[in-house]
Amino acid sequence: MTSRPATGVPDQAPMPPAPLSSAAEATPAPGSPPAPVETPPIGSLPLVGDEVKERQRLSRRVISYWRWRWLLSLLPALLLLAALAIVIPWGDAWLRWSAFLVLAVAAFVALIILPPIRYRVFWYAISPTEIDIQHGIIFIKRSVIPMNRVQSMRVERGPIADHFQMSTLRISTAASTLSVSGLGRPEADEVCTRISQLADVADDL
């Protein structure tokens, strides 16, 4: 009776089958429906104003227009303060006129500084689905109006606007009204016509 000599190497267990590669797992079987494509959430979709080339700026003439509008708005308040400094005897005369002078100088400085800042901040962009507007002076705001939410539009022109050939476009939705001040007359008519066609509303001229 013969015996097998010991080799010192234990018997090896059979190897398990190799797993399928990831590429093979990702490949759908023939005839199976394609995998659904995940759409990004609405908040992550780009806005039309994110493209710098889509942003529309106002004419530099709007700076003078805004200054005159603000000056005529502040003038009645300054005249009222001057009248109160004369009629109402509160404190010494130098104190009353000093307070009036400080307010007048602050208003004058604001007229010089704030309109150019507002001009640099403001832009608007229009796409078939939305109206994107950035506005503000100290606090910058960005307003996006879906085109299907636009209910009405109105173009306003006052005496100062007529002098500078400017218009104010007011866009109304169910929740609020957004004003775009300082559009040139041809530009205001063009924007109003374009929005009315995209939103299927009638503009109020």
PDB file of C-alpha atoms in Angstrom:
ATOM      1  CA  MET A   1       0.000   0.000   0.000  1.00  0.00           C
ATOM      2  CA  THR A   2       1.560   3.253  -1.182  1.00  0.00           C
ATOM      3  CA  SER A   3       1.038   6.636   0.561  1.00  0.00           C
ATOM      4  CA  ARG A   4       1.204  10.154  -0.946  1.00  0.00           C
ATOM      5  CA  PRO A   5       4.188  12.112   0.361  1.00  0.00           C
ATOM      6  CA  ALA A   6       3.363  15.209   2.419  1.00  0.00           C
ATOM      7  CA  THR A   7       4.221  18.448   0.630  1.00  0.00           C
ATOM      8  CA  GLY A   8       3.499  20.870   3.526  1.00  0.00           C
ATOM      9  CA  VAL A   9       1.052  22.967   1.379  1.00  0.00           C
ATOM     10  CA  PRO A  10      -2.617  22.846   2.484  1.00  0.00           C
ATOM     11  CA  ASP A  11      -5.276  22.082  -0.037  1.00  0.00           C
ATOM     12  CA  GLN A  12      -6.609  25.346  -1.625  1.00  0.00           C
ATOM     13  CA  ALA A  13     -10.349  26.000  -1.645  1.00  0.00           C
ATOM     14  CA  PRO A  14     -11.933  26.721  -5.032  1.00  0.00           C
ATOM     15  CA  MET A  15     -11.890  30.509  -5.941  1.00  0.00           C
ATOM     16  CA  PRO A  16     -15.289  32.307  -6.102  1.00  0.00           C
ATOM     17  CA  PRO A  17     -16.332  33.691  -9.481  1.00  0.00           C
ATOM     18  CA  ALA A  18     -15.105  37.233 -10.190  1.00  0.00           C
ATOM     19  CA  PRO A  19     -17.795  39.908  -9.729  1.00  0.00           C
ATOM     20  CA  LEU A  20     -19.130  41.721 -12.751  1.00  0.00           C
ATOM     21  CA  SER A  21     -17.434  45.004 -13.561  1.00  0.00           C
ATOM     22  CA  SER A  22     -19.163  48.306 -12.889  1.00  0.00           C
ATOM     23  CA  ALA A  23     -19.350  48.961 -16.600  1.00  0.00           C
ATOM     24  CA  ALA A  24     -21.228  45.731 -17.110  1.00  0.00           C
ATOM     25  CA  GLU A  25     -23.607  46.586 -14.271  1.00  0.00           C
ATOM     26  CA  ALA A  26     -24.257  50.049 -15.706  1.00  0.00           C
ATOM     27  CA  THR A  27     -25.060  48.648 -19.159  1.00  0.00           C
ATOM     28  CA  PRO A  28     -28.802  48.039 -19.414  1.00  0.00           C
ATOM     29  CA  ALA A  29     -30.009  44.739 -20.739  1.00  0.00           C
ATOM     30  CA  PRO A  30     -31.257  44.664 -24.315  1.00  0.00           C
ATOM     31  CA  GLY A  31     -34.876  45.739 -24.523  1.00  0.00           C
ATOM     32  CA  SER A  32     -34.977  47.317 -21.025  1.00  0.00           C
ATOM     33  CA  PRO A  33     -36.209  50.930 -20.683  1.00  0.00           C
ATOM     34  CA  PRO A  34     -33.533  53.637 -20.331  1.00  0.00           C
ATOM     35  CA  ALA A  35     -32.675  54.866 -16.861  1.00  0.00           C
ATOM     36  CA  PRO A  36     -34.499  58.068 -15.864  1.00  0.00           C
ATOM     37  CA  VAL A  37     -32.493  61.286 -16.146  1.00  0.00           C
ATOM     38  CA  GLU A  38     -32.388  63.272 -12.924  1.00  0.00           C
ATOM     39  CA  THR A  39     -33.358  66.943 -13.358  1.00  0.00           C
ATOM     40  CA  PRO A  40     -31.717  69.576 -11.142  1.00  0.00           C
ATOM     41  CA  PRO A  41     -33.902  71.307  -8.564  1.00  0.00           C
ATOM     42  CA  ILE A  42     -35.603  74.533  -9.588  1.00  0.00           C
ATOM     43  CA  GLY A  43     -33.494  76.662  -7.265  1.00  0.00           C
ATOM     44  CA  SER A  44     -30.289  75.547  -8.994  1.00  0.00           C
ATOM     45  CA  LEU A  45     -31.384  76.495 -12.518  1.00  0.00           C
ATOM     46  CA  PRO A  46     -29.485  79.490 -13.945  1.00  0.00           C
ATOM     47  CA  LEU A  47     -31.320  82.777 -14.380  1.00  0.00           C
ATOM     48  CA  VAL A  48     -31.201  84.889 -17.482  1.00  0.00           C
ATOM     49  CA  GLY A  49     -29.331  87.622 -15.603  1.00  0.00           C
ATOM     50  CA  ASP A  50     -26.505  85.241 -14.746  1.00  0.00           C
ATOM     51  CA  GLU A  51     -25.264  85.725 -18.301  1.00  0.00           C
ATOM     52  CA  VAL A  52     -23.551  89.128 -18.397  1.00  0.00           C
ATOM     53  CA  LYS A  53     -24.225  89.510 -22.111  1.00  0.00           C
ATOM     54  CA  GLU A  54     -27.992  89.296 -21.455  1.00  0.00           C
ATOM     55  CA  ARG A  55     -27.997  92.222 -19.001  1.00  0.00           C
ATOM     56  CA  GLN A  56     -29.368  95.517 -20.278  1.00  0.00           C
ATOM     57  CA  ARG A  57     -28.107  98.819 -18.861  1.00  0.00           C
ATOM     58  CA  LEU A  58     -29.747 102.237 -18.788  1.00  0.00           C
ATOM     59  CA  SER A  59     -28.507 105.328 -20.548  1.00  0.00           C
ATOM     60  CA  ARG A  60     -26.195 107.595 -18.523  1.00  0.00           C
ATOM     61  CA  ARG A  61     -28.735 110.384 -18.987  1.00  0.00           C
ATOM     62  CA  VAL A  62     -30.756 108.674 -16.295  1.00  0.00           C
ATOM     63  CA  ILE A  63     -28.322 109.989 -13.630  1.00  0.00           C
ATOM     64  CA  SER A  64     -29.357 113.598 -14.294  1.00  0.00           C
ATOM     65  CA  TYR A  65     -32.987 112.533 -14.494  1.00  0.00           C
ATOM     66  CA  TRP A  66     -32.855 110.873 -11.069  1.00  0.00           C
ATOM     67  CA  ARG A  67     -31.073 113.882  -9.546  1.00  0.00           C
ATOM     68  CA  TRP A  68     -33.733 116.300 -10.696  1.00  0.00           C
ATOM     69  CA  ARG A  69     -36.511 114.003  -9.552  1.00  0.00           C
ATOM     70  CA  TRP A  70     -34.998 113.682  -6.081  1.00  0.00           C
ATOM     71  CA  LEU A  71     -34.261 117.409  -5.894  1.00  0.00           C
ATOM     72  CA  LEU A  72     -37.866 118.334  -6.634  1.00  0.00           C
ATOM     73  CA  SER A  73     -38.991 115.736  -4.090  1.00  0.00           C
ATOM     74  CA  LEU A  74     -36.680 117.093  -1.373  1.00  0.00           C
ATOM     75  CA  LEU A  75     -37.297 120.779  -2.062  1.00  0.00           C
ATOM     76  CA  PRO A  76     -40.740 120.963  -0.360  1.00  0.00           C
ATOM     77  CA  ALA A  77     -39.321 119.242   2.742  1.00  0.00           C
ATOM     78  CA  LEU A  78     -36.387 121.674   2.914  1.00  0.00           C
ATOM     79  CA  LEU A  79     -38.702 124.668   2.517  1.00  0.00           C
ATOM     80  CA  LEU A  80     -40.913 123.302   5.284  1.00  0.00           C
ATOM     81  CA  LEU A  81     -37.920 122.937   7.609  1.00  0.00           C
ATOM     82  CA  ALA A  82     -36.836 126.487   6.830  1.00  0.00           C
ATOM     83  CA  ALA A  83     -40.323 127.762   7.625  1.00  0.00           C
ATOM     84  CA  LEU A  84     -40.347 125.834  10.899  1.00  0.00           C
ATOM     85  CA  ALA A  85     -36.951 127.293  11.799  1.00  0.00           C
ATOM     86  CA  ILE A  86     -38.398 130.775  11.333  1.00  0.00           C
ATOM     87  CA  VAL A  87     -41.860 130.346  12.862  1.00  0.00           C
ATOM     88  CA  ILE A  88     -41.325 127.919  15.743  1.00  0.00           C
ATOM     89  CA  PRO A  89     -38.999 129.348  18.404  1.00  0.00           C
ATOM     90  CA  TRP A  90     -37.329 126.114  19.563  1.00  0.00           C
ATOM     91  CA  GLY A  91     -33.850 126.754  20.920  1.00  0.00           C
ATOM     92  CA  ASP A  92     -31.527 129.504  19.743  1.00  0.00           C
ATOM     93  CA  ALA A  93     -31.607 130.780  16.182  1.00  0.00           C
ATOM     94  CA  TRP A  94     -28.108 129.491  15.423  1.00  0.00           C
ATOM     95  CA  LEU A  95     -29.144 125.994  16.563  1.00  0.00           C
ATOM     96  CA  ARG A  96     -32.215 125.963  14.322  1.00  0.00           C
ATOM     97  CA  TRP A  97     -30.337 127.135  11.264  1.00  0.00           C
ATOM     98  CA  SER A  98     -27.428 124.834  11.945  1.00  0.00           C
ATOM     99  CA  ALA A  99     -29.786 121.850  11.941  1.00  0.00           C
ATOM    100  CA  PHE A 100     -31.358 123.064   8.715  1.00  0.00           C
ATOM    101  CA  LEU A 101     -27.932 123.579   7.121  1.00  0.00           C
ATOM    102  CA  VAL A 102     -26.791 120.071   8.075  1.00  0.00           C
ATOM    103  CA  LEU A 103     -29.897 118.522   6.516  1.00  0.00           C
ATOM    104  CA  ALA A 104     -29.544 120.622   3.371  1.00  0.00           C
ATOM    105  CA  VAL A 105     -25.875 119.651   2.938  1.00  0.00           C
ATOM    106  CA  ALA A 106     -26.680 115.955   3.527  1.00  0.00           C
ATOM    107  CA  ALA A 107     -29.415 116.119   0.886  1.00  0.00           C
ATOM    108  CA  PHE A 108     -27.059 117.823  -1.573  1.00  0.00           C
ATOM    109  CA  VAL A 109     -24.327 115.210  -1.018  1.00  0.00           C
ATOM    110  CA  ALA A 110     -26.880 112.418  -1.483  1.00  0.00           C
ATOM    111  CA  LEU A 111     -27.946 113.949  -4.803  1.00  0.00           C
ATOM    112  CA  ILE A 112     -24.341 113.908  -5.988  1.00  0.00           C
ATOM    113  CA  ILE A 113     -23.303 110.439  -4.774  1.00  0.00           C
ATOM    114  CA  LEU A 114     -26.349 108.152  -4.799  1.00  0.00           C
ATOM    115  CA  PRO A 115     -27.622 108.366  -8.434  1.00  0.00           C
ATOM    116  CA  PRO A 116     -24.308 107.119  -9.960  1.00  0.00           C
ATOM    117  CA  ILE A 117     -24.300 104.213  -7.493  1.00  0.00           C
ATOM    118  CA  ARG A 118     -27.858 103.351  -8.448  1.00  0.00           C
ATOM    119  CA  TYR A 119     -26.899 103.511 -12.121  1.00  0.00           C
ATOM    120  CA  ARG A 120     -23.991 101.074 -11.688  1.00  0.00           C
ATOM    121  CA  VAL A 121     -26.092  98.605  -9.670  1.00  0.00           C
ATOM    122  CA  PHE A 122     -29.145  98.530 -11.934  1.00  0.00           C
ATOM    123  CA  TRP A 123     -29.602  96.119 -14.832  1.00  0.00           C
ATOM    124  CA  TYR A 124     -32.423  94.045 -16.264  1.00  0.00           C
ATOM    125  CA  ALA A 125     -32.650  90.932 -18.411  1.00  0.00           C
ATOM    126  CA  ILE A 126     -35.614  89.357 -20.172  1.00  0.00           C
ATOM    127  CA  SER A 127     -36.064  85.780 -21.352  1.00  0.00           C
ATOM    128  CA  PRO A 128     -39.138  83.911 -22.629  1.00  0.00           C
ATOM    129  CA  THR A 129     -39.693  82.548 -19.087  1.00  0.00           C
ATOM    130  CA  GLU A 130     -38.706  85.350 -16.667  1.00  0.00           C
ATOM    131  CA  ILE A 131     -37.832  88.985 -16.006  1.00  0.00           C
ATOM    132  CA  ASP A 132     -34.650  89.406 -13.960  1.00  0.00           C
ATOM    133  CA  ILE A 133     -33.942  92.829 -12.414  1.00  0.00           C
ATOM    134  CA  GLN A 134     -31.195  94.008 -10.043  1.00  0.00           C
ATOM    135  CA  HIS A 135     -31.756  97.315  -8.258  1.00  0.00           C
ATOM    136  CA  GLY A 136     -30.918  99.218  -5.092  1.00  0.00           C
ATOM    137  CA  ILE A 137     -28.341 101.634  -3.720  1.00  0.00           C
ATOM    138  CA  ILE A 138     -27.107 100.614  -0.274  1.00  0.00           C
ATOM    139  CA  PHE A 139     -28.991  97.319  -0.126  1.00  0.00           C
ATOM    140  CA  ILE A 140     -28.878  95.552  -3.501  1.00  0.00           C
ATOM    141  CA  LYS A 141     -31.951  93.515  -4.421  1.00  0.00           C
ATOM    142  CA  ARG A 142     -32.559  91.074  -7.243  1.00  0.00           C
ATOM    143  CA  SER A 143     -36.140  90.467  -8.327  1.00  0.00           C
ATOM    144  CA  VAL A 144     -37.187  87.647 -10.649  1.00  0.00           C
ATOM    145  CA  ILE A 145     -40.706  87.673 -12.089  1.00  0.00           C
ATOM    146  CA  PRO A 146     -41.892  84.530 -13.907  1.00  0.00           C
ATOM    147  CA  MET A 147     -43.332  85.525 -17.241  1.00  0.00           C
ATOM    148  CA  ASN A 148     -46.564  83.639 -16.575  1.00  0.00           C
ATOM    149  CA  ARG A 149     -47.145  85.726 -13.407  1.00  0.00           C
ATOM    150  CA  VAL A 150     -47.243  89.073 -15.224  1.00  0.00           C
ATOM    151  CA  GLN A 151     -50.769  90.468 -15.131  1.00  0.00           C
ATOM    152  CA  SER A 152     -50.451  94.026 -16.414  1.00  0.00           C
ATOM    153  CA  MET A 153     -47.964  96.753 -17.320  1.00  0.00           C
ATOM    154  CA  ARG A 154     -48.124 100.526 -17.228  1.00  0.00           C
ATOM    155  CA  VAL A 155     -45.810 103.169 -18.701  1.00  0.00           C
ATOM    156  CA  GLU A 156     -45.716 106.483 -16.832  1.00  0.00           C
ATOM    157  CA  ARG A 157     -44.262 109.799 -17.983  1.00  0.00           C
ATOM    158  CA  GLY A 158     -44.208 112.975 -15.889  1.00  0.00           C
ATOM    159  CA  PRO A 159     -43.037 116.524 -16.695  1.00  0.00           C
ATOM    160  CA  ILE A 160     -39.414 115.774 -15.743  1.00  0.00           C
ATOM    161  CA  ALA A 161     -39.519 112.491 -17.655  1.00  0.00           C
ATOM    162  CA  ASP A 162     -40.814 114.338 -20.709  1.00  0.00           C
ATOM    163  CA  HIS A 163     -37.889 116.760 -20.496  1.00  0.00           C
ATOM    164  CA  PHE A 164     -35.337 113.942 -20.359  1.00  0.00           C
ATOM    165  CA  GLN A 165     -37.304 111.668 -22.735  1.00  0.00           C
ATOM    166  CA  MET A 166     -37.593 109.024 -19.980  1.00  0.00           C
ATOM    167  CA  SER A 167     -40.342 106.649 -18.885  1.00  0.00           C
ATOM    168  CA  THR A 168     -41.138 104.464 -15.885  1.00  0.00           C
ATOM    169  CA  LEU A 169     -42.382 100.939 -16.534  1.00  0.00           C
ATOM    170  CA  ARG A 170     -44.485  99.322 -13.812  1.00  0.00           C
ATOM    171  CA  ILE A 171     -44.912  95.536 -13.991  1.00  0.00           C
ATOM    172  CA  SER A 172     -47.750  94.173 -11.873  1.00  0.00           C
ATOM    173  CA  THR A 173     -48.271  90.631 -10.645  1.00  0.00           C
ATOM    174  CA  ALA A 174     -50.835  89.189  -8.272  1.00  0.00           C
ATOM    175  CA  ALA A 175     -48.510  89.811  -5.307  1.00  0.00           C
ATOM    176  CA  SER A 176     -46.630  93.045  -6.026  1.00  0.00           C
ATOM    177  CA  THR A 177     -45.623  95.750  -8.501  1.00  0.00           C
ATOM    178  CA  LEU A 178     -42.058  96.320  -9.705  1.00  0.00           C
ATOM    179  CA  SER A 179     -40.970  99.664 -11.198  1.00  0.00           C
ATOM    180  CA  VAL A 180     -38.225 100.198 -13.750  1.00  0.00           C
ATOM    181  CA  SER A 181     -37.405 103.918 -13.734  1.00  0.00           C
ATOM    182  CA  GLY A 182     -35.229 105.632 -16.329  1.00  0.00           C
ATOM    183  CA  LEU A 183     -36.025 103.750 -19.512  1.00  0.00           C
ATOM    184  CA  GLY A 184     -35.825 105.767 -22.703  1.00  0.00           C
ATOM    185  CA  ARG A 185     -39.114 106.146 -24.516  1.00  0.00           C
ATOM    186  CA  PRO A 186     -38.267 103.819 -27.435  1.00  0.00           C
ATOM    187  CA  GLU A 187     -36.715 101.320 -25.016  1.00  0.00           C
ATOM    188  CA  ALA A 188     -39.755 101.399 -22.713  1.00  0.00           C
ATOM    189  CA  ASP A 189     -42.114 100.784 -25.635  1.00  0.00           C
ATOM    190  CA  GLU A 190     -39.940  97.948 -26.938  1.00  0.00           C
ATOM    191  CA  VAL A 191     -39.668  96.272 -23.514  1.00  0.00           C
ATOM    192  CA  CYS A 192     -43.387  96.658 -22.929  1.00  0.00           C
ATOM    193  CA  THR A 193     -44.222  95.131 -26.304  1.00  0.00           C
ATOM    194  CA  ARG A 194     -41.830  92.220 -25.811  1.00  0.00           C
ATOM    195  CA  ILE A 195     -43.140  91.366 -22.340  1.00  0.00           C
ATOM    196  CA  SER A 196     -46.751  91.648 -23.476  1.00  0.00           C
ATOM    197  CA  GLN A 197     -46.078  89.176 -26.294  1.00  0.00           C
ATOM    198  CA  LEU A 198     -44.214  86.708 -24.059  1.00  0.00           C
ATOM    199  CA  ALA A 199     -46.681  86.959 -21.164  1.00  0.00           C
ATOM    200  CA  ASP A 200     -49.765  87.285 -23.406  1.00  0.00           C
ATOM    201  CA  VAL A 201     -50.997  90.417 -21.643  1.00  0.00           C
ATOM    202  CA  ALA A 202     -51.980  93.852 -22.898  1.00  0.00           C
ATOM    203  CA  ASP A 203     -49.815  96.816 -21.912  1.00  0.00           C
ATOM    204  CA  ASP A 204     -51.490  99.962 -20.587  1.00  0.00           C
ATOM    205  CA  LEU A 205     -49.984 102.953 -22.376  1.00  0.00           C
TER     206      LEU A 205
END
